[in-house]
């Protein structure tokens, strides 16, 4: 399409300007924008480690899940830090994956031999959205209440799951333990799909950089840890059944 190239060049110019500025400050070897596809892999390892820590304390009972998360956050050694680090790592992973996809789109690296990498990247983004959705539901706090309401509306709108499943997500009082099991299993199993999709994603990419240089990795992890310590996230209230939309 003739109109596509000028539009892509317009948005790509913002990346080029950012590259020039960061190259001037950190040199090309220290420019993290050249590793937008590698940084999410580092964050995936952070999420796996912190997620395992949180899983040890998590109780999937509808009546105990919030209390278990609260106990981990407020009483467990490093619990609040690990939970916050998990949250910020997830946000950062989504941010860098979207940036990476945007750059590949504007550079038109989604055609010919890169089609497989592009399609697998879109699938990875879709799995990340589901991963984030289940992650918000698991604590059954006030944020989970909002997510469940919107999920219920979405499932009802699709009209392919009947009435039982959408209604189950409309209130904590209607959530059965089996649904919490399903949500937890989905949340735990998606990282395995990430690893498989990552292999597919890199299959047709020549000279792919799986990990960024050590200096960038250490600096990035250090910045993430400092940000987590400076901006802790407080526990929000429990998702009360009587406040849920029926």
Coordinates of C-alpha atoms in Angstrom, one line a residue:
X1 CA 0.0 0.0 0.0
X2 CA 1.4 3.3 -1.1
X3 CA 0.1 5.3 1.9
X4 CA 1.7 2.8 4.4
X5 CA 5.3 3.7 4.0
X6 CA 5.0 7.5 4.8
X7 CA 3.0 6.7 7.9
X8 CA 5.5 4.1 9.0
X9 CA 8.4 6.4 8.3
X10 CA 6.8 9.1 10.4
X11 CA 6.5 6.9 13.5
X12 CA 9.9 5.3 12.9
X13 CA 11.5 8.7 13.0
X14 CA 10.7 8.9 16.7
X15 CA 12.7 5.7 17.3
X16 CA 15.6 7.1 15.3
X17 CA 15.6 10.3 17.3
X18 CA 15.6 8.3 20.5
X19 CA 18.4 6.1 19.2
X20 CA 20.5 9.1 18.4
X21 CA 20.0 10.7 21.8
X22 CA 20.7 7.5 23.7
X23 CA 23.7 6.7 21.5
X24 CA 25.1 10.1 22.4
X25 CA 24.7 9.4 26.1
X26 CA 25.4 5.7 26.5
X27 CA 27.0 4.8 23.1
X28 CA 25.6 2.2 20.8
X29 CA 26.5 -0.7 23.0
X30 CA 24.7 0.8 25.9
X31 CA 21.5 1.8 24.1
X32 CA 18.7 -0.4 25.5
X33 CA 16.4 0.4 22.5
X34 CA 18.5 -2.0 20.4
X35 CA 17.4 -4.8 22.8
X36 CA 13.6 -4.3 23.0
X37 CA 13.1 -7.9 22.1
X38 CA 15.7 -9.2 24.6
X39 CA 14.7 -7.3 27.7
X40 CA 11.3 -9.1 28.0
X41 CA 13.2 -12.3 28.2
X42 CA 15.1 -11.0 31.3
X43 CA 11.8 -9.9 32.7
X44 CA 10.3 -13.3 32.1
X45 CA 13.0 -14.9 34.4
X46 CA 12.2 -12.2 37.0
X47 CA 8.5 -13.1 36.8
X48 CA 9.2 -16.8 37.1
X49 CA 11.3 -16.4 40.2
X50 CA 9.0 -14.0 42.0
X51 CA 6.0 -16.0 40.8
X52 CA 7.4 -19.1 42.4
X53 CA 7.9 -17.2 45.7
X54 CA 4.3 -16.0 45.6
X55 CA 2.9 -19.4 44.8
X56 CA 4.4 -20.8 48.0
X57 CA 2.1 -18.5 50.0
X58 CA -1.0 -18.5 47.8
X59 CA -4.2 -20.2 48.8
X60 CA -6.6 -20.7 45.9
X61 CA -9.7 -20.9 48.1
X62 CA -12.2 -18.1 47.2
X63 CA -12.4 -17.3 51.0
X64 CA -8.7 -17.4 51.7
X65 CA -6.9 -16.1 48.6
X66 CA -7.0 -12.5 49.6
X67 CA -5.8 -13.3 53.1
X68 CA -3.0 -15.4 51.8
X69 CA -1.8 -12.6 49.5
X70 CA -2.2 -10.1 52.4
X71 CA -0.1 -12.3 54.7
X72 CA 2.6 -12.7 52.1
X73 CA 2.7 -8.9 51.5
X74 CA 2.6 -7.7 55.1
X75 CA 4.2 -10.6 57.1
X76 CA 6.4 -12.7 54.9
X77 CA 10.1 -11.9 54.7
X78 CA 10.6 -9.7 51.5
X79 CA 7.0 -10.5 50.6
X80 CA 5.9 -6.9 49.8
X81 CA 9.1 -6.3 47.8
X82 CA 8.7 -9.6 45.8
X83 CA 5.1 -8.9 45.0
X84 CA 5.8 -5.4 43.9
X85 CA 8.8 -6.5 41.8
X86 CA 6.5 -9.1 40.2
X87 CA 3.9 -6.4 39.3
X88 CA 6.4 -3.9 37.9
X89 CA 8.2 -6.6 35.9
X90 CA 4.9 -7.6 34.4
X91 CA 4.2 -4.0 33.5
X92 CA 7.6 -3.5 32.0
X93 CA 7.4 -6.7 30.0
X94 CA 4.2 -5.6 28.4
X95 CA 5.7 -2.2 27.7
X96 CA 8.8 -3.5 26.0
X97 CA 7.0 -6.1 24.0
X98 CA 4.6 -3.5 22.6
X99 CA 7.6 -1.2 21.8
X100 CA 9.3 -4.1 20.1
X101 CA 6.3 -5.0 18.0
X102 CA 5.8 -1.3 17.1
X103 CA 9.4 -0.9 16.0
X104 CA 9.2 -4.1 13.9
X105 CA 6.0 -2.9 12.3
X106 CA 7.3 0.5 11.4
X107 CA 10.5 -1.0 10.1
X108 CA 8.3 -3.3 8.0
X109 CA 10.0 -6.4 9.4
X110 CA 6.9 -8.5 9.3
X111 CA 7.0 -9.8 5.7
X112 CA 8.6 -12.7 3.8
X113 CA 10.9 -14.7 6.0
X114 CA 9.9 -12.7 9.1
X115 CA 6.2 -13.5 8.8
X116 CA 6.6 -16.4 11.3
X117 CA 8.3 -14.1 13.8
X118 CA 5.6 -11.5 13.4
X119 CA 2.7 -13.8 13.8
X120 CA 4.3 -15.6 16.8
X121 CA 5.0 -12.2 18.4
X122 CA 1.3 -11.2 18.1
X123 CA 0.4 -14.6 19.7
X124 CA 2.8 -13.9 22.5
X125 CA 1.2 -10.5 23.1
X126 CA -2.2 -12.2 23.3
X127 CA -1.0 -14.7 25.8
X128 CA 0.5 -11.8 27.9
X129 CA -2.9 -10.1 28.0
X130 CA -4.5 -13.3 29.3
X131 CA -1.6 -13.7 31.8
X132 CA -2.2 -10.2 33.1
X133 CA -5.9 -10.8 33.3
X134 CA -5.5 -14.0 35.4
X135 CA -2.8 -12.3 37.5
X136 CA -5.2 -9.5 38.5
X137 CA -8.0 -12.0 39.4
X138 CA -5.9 -14.2 41.7
X139 CA -5.7 -11.9 44.7
X140 CA -9.5 -11.3 44.7
X141 CA -9.0 -7.7 45.8
X142 CA -10.8 -4.6 44.7
X143 CA -8.8 -4.5 41.4
X144 CA -9.8 -8.2 40.8
X145 CA -13.5 -7.2 41.2
X146 CA -13.2 -4.7 38.4
X147 CA -11.4 -7.1 36.1
X148 CA -14.0 -9.9 36.9
X149 CA -16.9 -7.5 36.0
X150 CA -15.3 -6.6 32.7
X151 CA -14.4 -10.3 32.0
X152 CA -18.0 -11.3 32.7
X153 CA -19.2 -8.7 30.3
X154 CA -16.8 -9.8 27.6
X155 CA -17.6 -13.5 28.0
X156 CA -21.3 -12.7 27.9
X157 CA -20.9 -10.6 24.8
X158 CA -19.0 -13.5 23.0
X159 CA -22.1 -15.7 23.4
X160 CA -20.1 -18.9 23.0
X161 CA -19.7 -19.9 26.7
X162 CA -23.4 -19.9 27.7
X163 CA -24.5 -18.2 30.9
X164 CA -22.7 -20.2 33.6
X165 CA -19.1 -19.1 32.9
X166 CA -19.8 -15.4 32.4
X167 CA -21.9 -15.4 35.6
X168 CA -19.2 -17.1 37.5
X169 CA -16.8 -14.2 36.8
X170 CA -19.4 -11.6 37.9
X171 CA -18.9 -12.0 41.7
X172 CA -16.5 -13.7 44.2
X173 CA -19.6 -15.3 45.7
X174 CA -20.2 -17.2 42.5
X175 CA -16.6 -18.2 41.9
X176 CA -16.2 -21.9 42.6
X177 CA -12.9 -23.3 43.7
X178 CA -12.6 -25.1 40.3
X179 CA -12.6 -21.8 38.5
X180 CA -9.9 -20.5 40.8
X181 CA -7.9 -23.6 39.9
X182 CA -8.5 -23.0 36.2
X183 CA -7.3 -19.3 36.6
X184 CA -4.3 -20.4 38.6
X185 CA -3.3 -23.2 36.1
X186 CA -3.7 -20.8 33.2
X187 CA -1.5 -18.3 35.0
X188 CA 1.1 -20.9 35.7
X189 CA 1.1 -22.7 32.3
X190 CA 1.3 -19.6 30.0
X191 CA 5.1 -19.1 30.8
X192 CA 5.7 -22.5 29.3
X193 CA 4.0 -21.4 26.1
X194 CA 6.2 -18.3 26.2
X195 CA 9.3 -20.5 26.0
X196 CA 7.8 -22.6 23.1
X197 CA 6.7 -19.5 21.2
X198 CA 10.0 -17.8 21.8
X199 CA 11.7 -20.7 20.1
X200 CA 9.3 -20.4 17.1
X201 CA 9.7 -16.6 17.2
X202 CA 13.5 -16.8 16.7
X203 CA 13.4 -19.7 14.2
X204 CA 13.6 -17.5 11.1
X205 CA 15.4 -14.5 12.7
X206 CA 19.1 -14.4 11.7
X207 CA 21.6 -13.2 14.4
X208 CA 18.9 -13.0 17.0
X209 CA 20.1 -11.6 20.3
X210 CA 18.5 -13.7 23.0
X211 CA 19.9 -11.7 25.9
X212 CA 21.2 -8.1 26.1
X213 CA 24.8 -7.4 27.1
X214 CA 25.6 -8.0 30.8
X215 CA 26.1 -4.3 31.5
X216 CA 22.6 -3.5 30.2
X217 CA 21.1 -6.4 32.0
X218 CA 22.6 -5.5 35.3
X219 CA 21.7 -1.8 34.9
X220 CA 18.2 -2.7 33.8
X221 CA 17.6 -5.0 36.8
X222 CA 19.2 -2.5 39.1
X223 CA 16.8 0.2 37.9
X224 CA 13.8 -2.1 38.2
X225 CA 14.8 -2.9 41.8
X226 CA 15.4 0.7 42.8
X227 CA 12.0 1.7 41.2
X228 CA 10.3 -1.1 43.1
X229 CA 11.8 0.1 46.4
X230 CA 11.0 3.8 45.8
X231 CA 7.4 3.2 44.7
X232 CA 5.9 0.4 46.7
X233 CA 2.3 -0.7 45.9
X234 CA -0.1 -0.9 48.9
X235 CA -2.6 -3.6 49.3
X236 CA -6.1 -2.6 48.2
X237 CA -9.3 -3.8 49.9
X238 CA -10.9 -7.2 49.5
X239 CA -13.4 -7.8 46.8
X240 CA -16.6 -7.9 48.8
X241 CA -19.3 -10.1 47.4
X242 CA -22.1 -7.7 48.3
X243 CA -20.4 -5.0 46.2
X244 CA -20.3 -7.0 43.1
X245 CA -22.7 -6.6 40.2
X246 CA -25.1 -9.5 40.1

